[in-house]
Amino acid sequence: MMRHVAIVGSGPAGYYTAEAALKQWGDDVRVDIFDCLPVPFGLIRSGVAPDHQSIKGVSRRYEATALTENVRFVGNVLIGRDVSIPELRELYDVVILATGAPNDRKLGLPGEDLPNVFGSASFVGWYNGHPEFAGLDPALSHDTAVIVGNGNVALDVARILAKSQNELHGSDIVAHALTTLNVSRVRRIVILGRRGPHQIAMTPKELGELAHLERACPRVDPADLPDEAEDAALDPGLRKSVGHLRAFSRTGDADCPSDQVTIEFDFFAAPKRIIGTERVEDVEVERTRLENGKAVGTGETYRVPAGIVIACIGYQTSKIPDVPFDAAGGRFANEDGWIAPGLYCVGWARRGPTGTIGTNRPDGYAIIEKVARDIGEGAGKAGRPGFDALAEQRGINYVKFTDWQKIDEAEVANARKGAPREKFVSVERMIEAAGKR
Protein backbone atom coordinates (compact mmCIF):
# COMPACT_ATOMS: atom_id res chain seq x y z
CA MET A 1 0.00 0.00 0.00
CA MET A 2 1.21 3.53 -0.74
CA ARG A 3 2.36 5.70 2.16
CA HIS A 4 1.46 9.38 1.89
CA VAL A 5 3.79 11.76 3.74
CA ALA A 6 3.39 15.53 4.19
CA ILE A 7 6.49 17.44 5.29
CA VAL A 8 6.00 21.06 6.34
CA GLY A 9 9.19 22.99 5.64
CA SER A 10 11.60 22.70 2.72
CA GLY A 11 14.88 23.39 4.49
CA PRO A 12 17.61 20.87 5.37
CA ALA A 13 15.46 18.96 7.88
CA GLY A 14 12.62 18.69 5.39
CA TYR A 15 14.70 17.43 2.49
CA TYR A 16 16.80 15.04 4.59
CA THR A 17 13.55 13.59 5.92
CA ALA A 18 12.21 13.20 2.39
CA GLU A 19 15.47 11.51 1.38
CA ALA A 20 15.09 9.12 4.30
CA ALA A 21 11.49 8.34 3.29
CA LEU A 22 12.66 7.39 -0.21
CA LYS A 23 15.34 5.13 1.26
CA GLN A 24 12.80 3.54 3.62
CA TRP A 25 9.92 2.88 1.19
CA GLY A 26 11.23 3.41 -2.37
CA ASP A 27 8.35 3.50 -4.84
CA ASP A 28 5.82 2.86 -2.08
CA VAL A 29 5.83 6.45 -0.81
CA ARG A 30 4.66 9.84 -2.04
CA VAL A 31 6.09 12.86 -0.26
CA ASP A 32 4.71 16.39 -0.51
CA ILE A 33 7.00 19.10 0.91
CA PHE A 34 5.09 22.27 1.83
CA ASP A 35 6.59 25.72 2.24
CA CYS A 36 5.05 29.14 2.87
CA LEU A 37 7.44 30.69 0.31
CA PRO A 38 7.52 29.98 -3.43
CA VAL A 39 11.20 29.04 -3.10
CA PRO A 40 12.71 25.98 -1.38
CA PHE A 41 15.73 25.23 0.83
CA GLY A 42 14.88 27.30 3.93
CA LEU A 43 17.90 28.53 5.83
CA ILE A 44 20.25 27.46 3.05
CA ARG A 45 18.78 30.31 1.06
CA SER A 46 17.92 32.82 3.76
CA GLY A 47 20.07 31.90 6.78
CA VAL A 48 23.51 30.80 5.58
CA ALA A 49 25.82 33.78 5.14
CA PRO A 50 25.89 35.02 1.53
CA ASP A 51 29.70 34.83 1.44
CA HIS A 52 29.63 31.11 2.37
CA GLN A 53 28.68 29.82 -1.06
CA SER A 54 30.30 26.41 -0.53
CA ILE A 55 27.83 25.68 2.29
CA LYS A 56 24.91 26.64 0.07
CA GLY A 57 26.09 23.95 -2.36
CA VAL A 58 24.34 21.33 -0.22
CA SER A 59 21.12 22.39 -1.93
CA ARG A 60 22.23 20.32 -4.94
CA ARG A 61 21.71 17.23 -2.80
CA TYR A 62 18.20 18.38 -1.93
CA GLU A 63 17.51 19.10 -5.58
CA ALA A 64 18.29 15.48 -6.45
CA THR A 65 15.62 14.42 -3.97
CA ALA A 66 13.18 17.05 -5.18
CA LEU A 67 13.43 15.91 -8.80
CA THR A 68 12.34 12.33 -8.08
CA GLU A 69 8.78 11.47 -9.09
CA ASN A 70 7.94 10.43 -5.54
CA VAL A 71 8.71 13.86 -4.03
CA ARG A 72 6.84 17.07 -4.79
CA PHE A 73 7.50 20.66 -3.69
CA VAL A 74 4.31 22.52 -2.76
CA GLY A 75 5.38 26.14 -2.35
CA ASN A 76 3.53 29.34 -1.47
CA VAL A 77 1.18 27.43 0.88
CA LEU A 78 0.95 28.60 4.47
CA ILE A 79 -0.08 25.86 6.87
CA GLY A 80 -2.66 27.20 9.30
CA ARG A 81 -4.00 29.67 6.76
CA ASP A 82 -4.39 27.91 3.40
CA VAL A 83 -4.78 24.45 4.89
CA SER A 84 -4.92 23.34 8.54
CA ILE A 85 -2.95 20.68 10.36
CA PRO A 86 -6.14 18.62 11.01
CA GLU A 87 -6.87 18.72 7.27
CA LEU A 88 -3.35 17.54 6.42
CA ARG A 89 -3.68 14.75 8.97
CA GLU A 90 -6.89 13.63 7.28
CA LEU A 91 -5.22 13.59 3.86
CA TYR A 92 -1.81 12.07 4.68
CA ASP A 93 -0.70 9.00 6.66
CA VAL A 94 1.84 11.15 8.45
CA VAL A 95 2.56 14.88 8.80
CA ILE A 96 6.11 15.86 9.76
CA LEU A 97 6.84 19.44 10.82
CA ALA A 98 10.27 20.58 9.63
CA THR A 99 9.66 24.30 9.96
CA GLY A 100 12.97 25.12 11.63
CA ALA A 101 13.21 28.01 14.07
CA PRO A 102 12.80 31.21 12.05
CA ASN A 103 11.91 33.60 14.88
CA ASP A 104 14.27 35.54 17.12
CA ARG A 105 14.43 35.00 20.83
CA LYS A 106 13.91 38.27 22.66
CA LEU A 107 16.61 39.81 24.81
CA GLY A 108 14.01 40.68 27.42
CA LEU A 109 15.70 44.03 28.11
CA PRO A 110 14.35 47.56 28.51
CA GLY A 111 14.78 49.45 25.25
CA GLU A 112 14.96 46.47 22.91
CA ASP A 113 11.99 47.82 20.97
CA LEU A 114 13.87 50.99 20.03
CA PRO A 115 14.47 51.59 16.32
CA ASN A 116 17.69 50.04 14.96
CA VAL A 117 17.64 47.16 17.45
CA PHE A 118 17.27 43.88 15.57
CA GLY A 119 17.32 40.17 16.14
CA SER A 120 19.67 38.13 13.99
CA ALA A 121 16.83 36.37 12.13
CA SER A 122 15.57 39.71 10.83
CA PHE A 123 19.02 41.22 10.18
CA VAL A 124 20.36 38.08 8.47
CA GLY A 125 17.07 37.79 6.58
CA TRP A 126 17.53 41.40 5.43
CA TYR A 127 20.92 40.87 3.83
CA ASN A 128 19.88 37.45 2.51
CA GLY A 129 16.76 38.79 0.81
CA HIS A 130 14.03 37.04 2.81
CA PRO A 131 10.73 38.66 1.73
CA GLU A 132 9.62 39.18 5.33
CA PHE A 133 12.69 41.29 6.13
CA ALA A 134 13.57 42.92 2.81
CA GLY A 135 12.14 46.25 3.99
CA LEU A 136 14.06 46.32 7.29
CA ASP A 137 16.27 49.29 6.27
CA PRO A 138 18.83 49.28 9.12
CA ALA A 139 20.74 52.53 9.65
CA LEU A 140 24.53 52.08 9.59
CA SER A 141 25.29 55.76 10.13
CA HIS A 142 26.96 55.41 13.57
CA ASP A 143 30.56 54.30 13.98
CA THR A 144 29.76 51.54 16.52
CA ALA A 145 27.62 48.40 16.23
CA VAL A 146 26.93 46.10 19.18
CA ILE A 147 26.33 42.39 18.62
CA VAL A 148 24.99 40.32 21.52
CA GLY A 149 25.94 36.64 21.49
CA ASN A 150 28.92 34.33 21.27
CA GLY A 151 27.94 31.92 18.50
CA ASN A 152 28.60 31.60 14.79
CA VAL A 153 25.66 33.81 13.84
CA ALA A 154 27.27 36.67 15.76
CA LEU A 155 30.44 36.06 13.75
CA ASP A 156 28.47 36.01 10.48
CA VAL A 157 26.90 39.38 11.27
CA ALA A 158 30.23 40.88 12.35
CA ARG A 159 31.97 39.59 9.23
CA ILE A 160 29.32 40.98 6.86
CA LEU A 161 29.46 44.37 8.61
CA ALA A 162 33.26 44.41 8.42
CA LYS A 163 33.80 43.20 4.87
CA SER A 164 34.74 45.54 2.05
CA GLN A 165 32.74 45.76 -1.16
CA ASN A 166 35.49 43.81 -2.89
CA GLU A 167 35.24 40.97 -0.36
CA LEU A 168 31.51 40.60 -0.98
CA HIS A 169 32.16 40.08 -4.68
CA GLY A 170 31.02 36.58 -5.58
CA SER A 171 28.48 36.38 -2.75
CA ASP A 172 24.71 36.34 -3.23
CA ILE A 173 24.10 39.21 -0.83
CA VAL A 174 21.08 41.11 -2.15
CA ALA A 175 21.45 44.48 -3.86
CA HIS A 176 19.60 46.55 -1.24
CA ALA A 177 21.90 45.27 1.52
CA LEU A 178 25.04 45.75 -0.56
CA THR A 179 24.05 49.36 -1.25
CA THR A 180 23.56 50.04 2.48
CA LEU A 181 26.79 48.31 3.48
CA ASN A 182 28.78 50.24 0.88
CA VAL A 183 27.97 53.53 2.64
CA SER A 184 28.20 52.12 6.18
CA ARG A 185 30.03 54.25 8.74
CA VAL A 186 30.52 51.36 11.15
CA ARG A 187 34.17 51.18 12.17
CA ARG A 188 33.83 49.48 15.56
CA ILE A 189 31.97 46.24 16.22
CA VAL A 190 31.60 45.13 19.85
CA ILE A 191 30.60 41.49 20.45
CA LEU A 192 29.17 41.03 23.94
CA GLY A 193 29.36 37.65 25.64
CA ARG A 194 27.91 36.96 29.08
CA ARG A 195 30.54 34.32 29.81
CA GLY A 196 34.18 33.82 28.88
CA PRO A 197 36.33 32.49 26.06
CA HIS A 198 36.02 28.88 27.24
CA GLN A 199 32.22 29.04 26.96
CA ILE A 200 31.88 30.30 23.39
CA ALA A 201 29.88 28.46 20.71
CA MET A 202 32.06 29.79 17.88
CA THR A 203 33.78 27.30 15.60
CA PRO A 204 37.43 27.59 14.53
CA LYS A 205 36.75 28.13 10.84
CA GLU A 206 34.40 31.05 11.40
CA LEU A 207 36.67 32.67 14.00
CA GLY A 208 39.73 32.17 11.82
CA GLU A 209 38.07 34.00 8.92
CA LEU A 210 38.19 37.27 10.87
CA ALA A 211 41.99 37.26 10.79
CA HIS A 212 42.02 37.29 6.98
CA LEU A 213 39.58 40.08 6.20
CA GLU A 214 40.96 43.06 4.26
CA ARG A 215 40.01 45.75 6.73
CA ALA A 216 39.05 43.96 9.96
CA CYS A 217 41.08 44.07 13.15
CA PRO A 218 39.79 41.49 15.69
CA ARG A 219 40.81 42.19 19.30
CA VAL A 220 40.50 40.44 22.66
CA ASP A 221 41.44 41.86 26.06
CA PRO A 222 44.22 39.55 27.37
CA ALA A 223 42.75 39.93 30.86
CA ASP A 224 39.61 38.07 29.72
CA LEU A 225 41.57 34.94 28.81
CA PRO A 226 42.07 32.17 31.37
CA ASP A 227 45.49 30.70 32.02
CA GLU A 228 46.66 29.00 28.83
CA ALA A 229 47.25 25.72 30.70
CA GLU A 230 43.48 25.45 31.19
CA ASP A 231 42.99 25.10 27.43
CA ALA A 232 44.26 21.53 27.61
CA ALA A 233 40.96 20.38 29.15
CA LEU A 234 38.90 21.69 26.23
CA ASP A 235 37.71 19.59 23.33
CA PRO A 236 39.91 20.02 20.23
CA GLY A 237 37.51 22.28 18.33
CA LEU A 238 36.98 24.68 21.22
CA ARG A 239 40.69 24.64 22.00
CA LYS A 240 41.41 25.74 18.43
CA SER A 241 38.77 28.48 18.68
CA VAL A 242 40.31 29.77 21.90
CA GLY A 243 43.66 29.70 20.13
CA HIS A 244 42.29 32.21 17.62
CA LEU A 245 41.11 34.41 20.49
CA ARG A 246 44.58 34.26 22.03
CA ALA A 247 46.04 35.39 18.71
CA PHE A 248 43.58 38.29 18.61
CA SER A 249 44.66 39.28 22.13
CA ARG A 250 48.15 39.98 20.82
CA THR A 251 46.83 42.68 18.45
CA GLY A 252 48.00 46.11 19.55
CA ASP A 253 46.90 49.63 18.69
CA ALA A 254 49.62 49.90 16.08
CA ASP A 255 48.14 46.86 14.31
CA CYS A 256 44.78 48.58 13.82
CA PRO A 257 45.06 51.61 11.52
CA SER A 258 42.24 54.14 11.59
CA ASP A 259 40.80 52.87 8.30
CA GLN A 260 40.31 49.39 9.77
CA VAL A 261 37.10 48.05 11.33
CA THR A 262 37.90 46.84 14.83
CA ILE A 263 36.00 43.78 16.08
CA GLU A 264 36.17 43.77 19.87
CA PHE A 265 35.30 40.65 21.83
CA ASP A 266 33.95 41.84 25.16
CA PHE A 267 33.67 38.81 27.43
CA PHE A 268 32.03 38.64 30.87
CA ALA A 269 29.68 41.35 29.63
CA ALA A 270 25.89 41.12 29.98
CA PRO A 271 23.68 43.77 28.38
CA LYS A 272 21.26 45.23 30.94
CA ARG A 273 19.33 47.82 28.96
CA ILE A 274 19.32 49.63 25.65
CA ILE A 275 19.20 53.39 25.90
CA GLY A 276 17.96 55.96 23.41
CA THR A 277 15.16 58.29 22.42
CA GLU A 278 14.40 58.19 18.70
CA ARG A 279 16.66 55.14 18.29
CA VAL A 280 19.37 53.26 20.15
CA GLU A 281 22.22 55.41 21.45
CA ASP A 282 23.94 53.32 24.15
CA VAL A 283 23.98 49.83 25.60
CA GLU A 284 24.33 49.53 29.36
CA VAL A 285 26.46 46.50 30.18
CA GLU A 286 27.09 44.74 33.48
CA ARG A 287 30.40 43.04 34.14
CA THR A 288 29.93 39.36 35.10
CA ARG A 289 31.92 36.55 36.64
CA LEU A 290 31.56 32.78 36.39
CA GLU A 291 30.05 30.78 39.23
CA ASN A 292 29.66 27.06 38.51
CA GLY A 293 29.75 27.83 34.80
CA LYS A 294 27.01 30.46 35.00
CA ALA A 295 27.39 34.20 34.42
CA VAL A 296 26.61 36.18 37.57
CA GLY A 297 26.40 39.97 37.63
CA THR A 298 28.99 41.87 39.65
CA GLY A 299 27.06 45.14 39.86
CA GLU A 300 29.76 46.96 37.89
CA THR A 301 28.21 48.64 34.84
CA TYR A 302 29.41 50.71 31.89
CA ARG A 303 28.00 52.01 28.65
CA VAL A 304 28.89 51.26 25.05
CA PRO A 305 27.79 54.00 22.62
CA ALA A 306 26.13 52.34 19.64
CA GLY A 307 23.93 53.21 16.69
CA ILE A 308 22.74 49.67 16.01
CA VAL A 309 22.28 46.55 18.14
CA ILE A 310 21.89 43.04 16.74
CA ALA A 311 20.92 40.25 19.13
CA CYS A 312 22.27 36.84 18.12
CA ILE A 313 21.04 34.82 21.08
CA GLY A 314 19.04 32.06 19.45
CA TYR A 315 15.82 31.27 17.65
CA GLN A 316 12.45 29.68 18.19
CA THR A 317 9.95 27.81 16.07
CA SER A 318 6.82 29.48 14.71
CA LYS A 319 3.62 28.33 16.37
CA ILE A 320 1.07 26.55 14.18
CA PRO A 321 -2.62 26.29 15.15
CA ASP A 322 -3.58 22.83 16.50
CA VAL A 323 0.04 21.92 17.36
CA PRO A 324 1.14 21.93 21.03
CA PHE A 325 4.07 24.27 21.66
CA ASP A 326 6.90 24.18 24.21
CA ALA A 327 7.39 27.90 24.92
CA ALA A 328 10.40 27.36 27.18
CA GLY A 329 12.22 25.32 24.53
CA GLY A 330 11.03 27.45 21.62
CA ARG A 331 9.90 24.33 19.72
CA PHE A 332 6.93 22.04 19.29
CA ALA A 333 6.06 19.95 22.33
CA ASN A 334 7.22 16.45 21.45
CA GLU A 335 8.69 13.19 22.69
CA ASP A 336 11.67 12.34 20.48
CA GLY A 337 9.84 13.82 17.51
CA TRP A 338 6.39 12.36 18.25
CA ILE A 339 3.68 14.97 18.85
CA ALA A 340 0.44 13.02 18.35
CA PRO A 341 -0.70 10.03 16.29
CA GLY A 342 0.39 10.71 12.72
CA LEU A 343 2.02 14.03 13.66
CA TYR A 344 5.79 14.44 14.15
CA CYS A 345 8.51 17.07 14.09
CA VAL A 346 12.14 17.01 13.04
CA GLY A 347 15.22 19.24 13.06
CA TRP A 348 15.12 22.51 14.95
CA ALA A 349 11.34 22.21 15.23
CA ARG A 350 11.98 19.07 17.32
CA ARG A 351 15.14 19.83 19.28
CA GLY A 352 15.45 23.60 19.20
CA PRO A 353 18.14 25.57 17.33
CA THR A 354 21.14 23.35 18.00
CA GLY A 355 23.55 21.51 15.74
CA THR A 356 24.76 22.13 12.21
CA ILE A 357 23.03 21.68 8.86
CA GLY A 358 24.42 18.15 8.71
CA THR A 359 22.90 17.29 12.09
CA ASN A 360 19.51 17.27 10.41
CA ARG A 361 20.37 14.25 8.27
CA PRO A 362 20.53 11.64 11.06
CA ASP A 363 17.57 13.39 12.67
CA GLY A 364 15.51 12.94 9.50
CA TYR A 365 16.46 9.29 9.16
CA ALA A 366 15.63 8.63 12.83
CA ILE A 367 12.19 10.19 12.47
CA ILE A 368 11.40 8.11 9.38
CA GLU A 369 12.41 4.93 11.22
CA LYS A 370 10.00 5.90 14.00
CA VAL A 371 7.27 6.74 11.49
CA ALA A 372 7.77 3.42 9.67
CA ARG A 373 7.17 1.51 12.91
CA ASP A 374 4.09 3.56 13.67
CA ILE A 375 2.23 3.63 10.35
CA GLY A 376 3.14 0.19 8.99
CA GLU A 377 1.68 -0.31 5.52
CA GLY A 378 -0.19 2.99 5.58
CA ALA A 379 -3.89 3.64 5.91
CA GLY A 380 -4.90 4.23 2.32
CA LYS A 381 -5.47 7.96 2.75
CA ALA A 382 -6.04 10.30 -0.17
CA GLY A 383 -2.59 11.91 -0.06
CA ARG A 384 -1.48 14.01 -3.02
CA PRO A 385 -4.69 13.71 -5.10
CA GLY A 386 -6.71 14.65 -2.04
CA PHE A 387 -4.67 17.79 -1.47
CA ASP A 388 -4.91 18.75 -5.14
CA ALA A 389 -8.69 18.50 -4.95
CA LEU A 390 -8.70 20.71 -1.84
CA ALA A 391 -6.33 23.21 -3.50
CA GLU A 392 -8.57 23.46 -6.56
CA GLN A 393 -11.62 23.95 -4.37
CA ARG A 394 -9.94 26.79 -2.44
CA GLY A 395 -8.11 28.37 -5.37
CA ILE A 396 -4.65 27.61 -3.95
CA ASN A 397 -2.26 28.16 -6.87
CA TYR A 398 0.78 26.45 -5.39
CA VAL A 399 4.32 26.53 -6.76
CA LYS A 400 5.94 23.30 -7.92
CA PHE A 401 9.65 22.57 -8.15
CA THR A 402 9.58 23.16 -11.91
CA ASP A 403 8.16 26.61 -11.15
CA TRP A 404 11.00 27.21 -8.70
CA GLN A 405 13.45 26.31 -11.46
CA LYS A 406 12.04 29.21 -13.49
CA ILE A 407 12.55 31.53 -10.51
CA ASP A 408 16.07 30.18 -10.11
CA GLU A 409 16.84 30.75 -13.78
CA ALA A 410 15.58 34.33 -13.60
CA GLU A 411 17.61 35.08 -10.47
CA VAL A 412 20.77 33.74 -12.07
CA ALA A 413 20.10 35.77 -15.22
CA ASN A 414 19.62 38.93 -13.13
CA ALA A 415 22.88 38.52 -11.19
CA ARG A 416 25.33 41.41 -11.01
CA LYS A 417 28.79 40.68 -12.38
CA GLY A 418 30.57 38.00 -10.34
CA ALA A 419 27.53 37.09 -8.22
CA PRO A 420 25.79 33.69 -8.49
CA ARG A 421 22.31 35.26 -8.48
CA GLU A 422 20.23 38.30 -7.57
CA LYS A 423 17.41 37.04 -5.39
CA PHE A 424 13.87 38.25 -5.74
CA VAL A 425 12.96 39.79 -2.40
CA SER A 426 9.18 39.81 -2.79
CA VAL A 427 6.77 36.91 -3.13
CA GLU A 428 4.98 38.77 -5.93
CA ARG A 429 8.15 38.91 -8.05
CA MET A 430 8.82 35.25 -7.38
CA ILE A 431 5.31 34.27 -8.47
CA GLU A 432 5.67 36.43 -11.57
CA ALA A 433 8.99 34.81 -12.48
CA ALA A 434 7.42 31.38 -12.01
CA GLY A 435 4.71 32.30 -14.52
CA LYS A 436 1.96 31.66 -11.99
CA ARG A 437 0.08 34.94 -12.48
Coordinates of N, CA, C and O in Angstrom, one line a residue, residues 116 118 136-142 180 186 279 307-308:
N116 N 16.3 50.5 15.3 CA 17.7 50.0 15.0 C 18.2 49.0 16.0 O 19.4 48.8 16.1
F118 N 17.8 45.0 16.4 CA 17.3 43.9 15.6 C 17.7 42.5 16.2 O 18.7 42.4 16.8
L136 N 13.6 46.0 5.9 CA 14.1 46.3 7.3 C 14.7 47.7 7.3 O 14.5 48.4 8.3
D137 N 15.6 48.0 6.4 CA 16.3 49.3 6.3 C 17.0 49.7 7.5 O 16.8 50.8 8.1
P138 N 18.0 48.9 8.0 CA 18.8 49.3 9.1 C 19.7 50.5 8.8 O 20.2 50.6 7.7
A139 N 19.9 51.4 9.8 CA 20.7 52.5 9.6 C 22.1 52.2 10.1 O 22.3 51.7 11.3
L140 N 23.1 52.4 9.3 CA 24.5 52.1 9.6 C 25.3 53.4 9.6 O 26.4 53.5 9.1
S141 N 24.7 54.4 10.2 CA 25.3 55.8 10.1 C 26.1 56.1 11.3 O 26.8 57.1 11.4
H142 N 26.2 55.2 12.4 CA 27.0 55.4 13.6 C 28.2 54.6 13.4 O 28.3 53.6 12.7
T180 N 23.5 49.5 1.1 CA 23.6 50.0 2.5 C 24.9 49.8 3.1 O 25.5 50.7 3.7
V186 N 30.1 52.2 10.0 CA 30.5 51.4 11.2 C 32.0 51.1 11.1 O 32.5 50.5 10.1
R279 N 16.1 56.5 18.6 CA 16.7 55.1 18.3 C 17.8 54.8 19.3 O 18.1 55.7 20.1
G307 N 25.0 52.8 17.5 CA 23.9 53.2 16.7 C 23.1 52.1 16.2 O 22.0 52.3 15.6
I308 N 23.5 50.8 16.4 CA 22.7 49.7 16.0 C 23.1 48.5 16.9 O 24.2 48.4 17.4

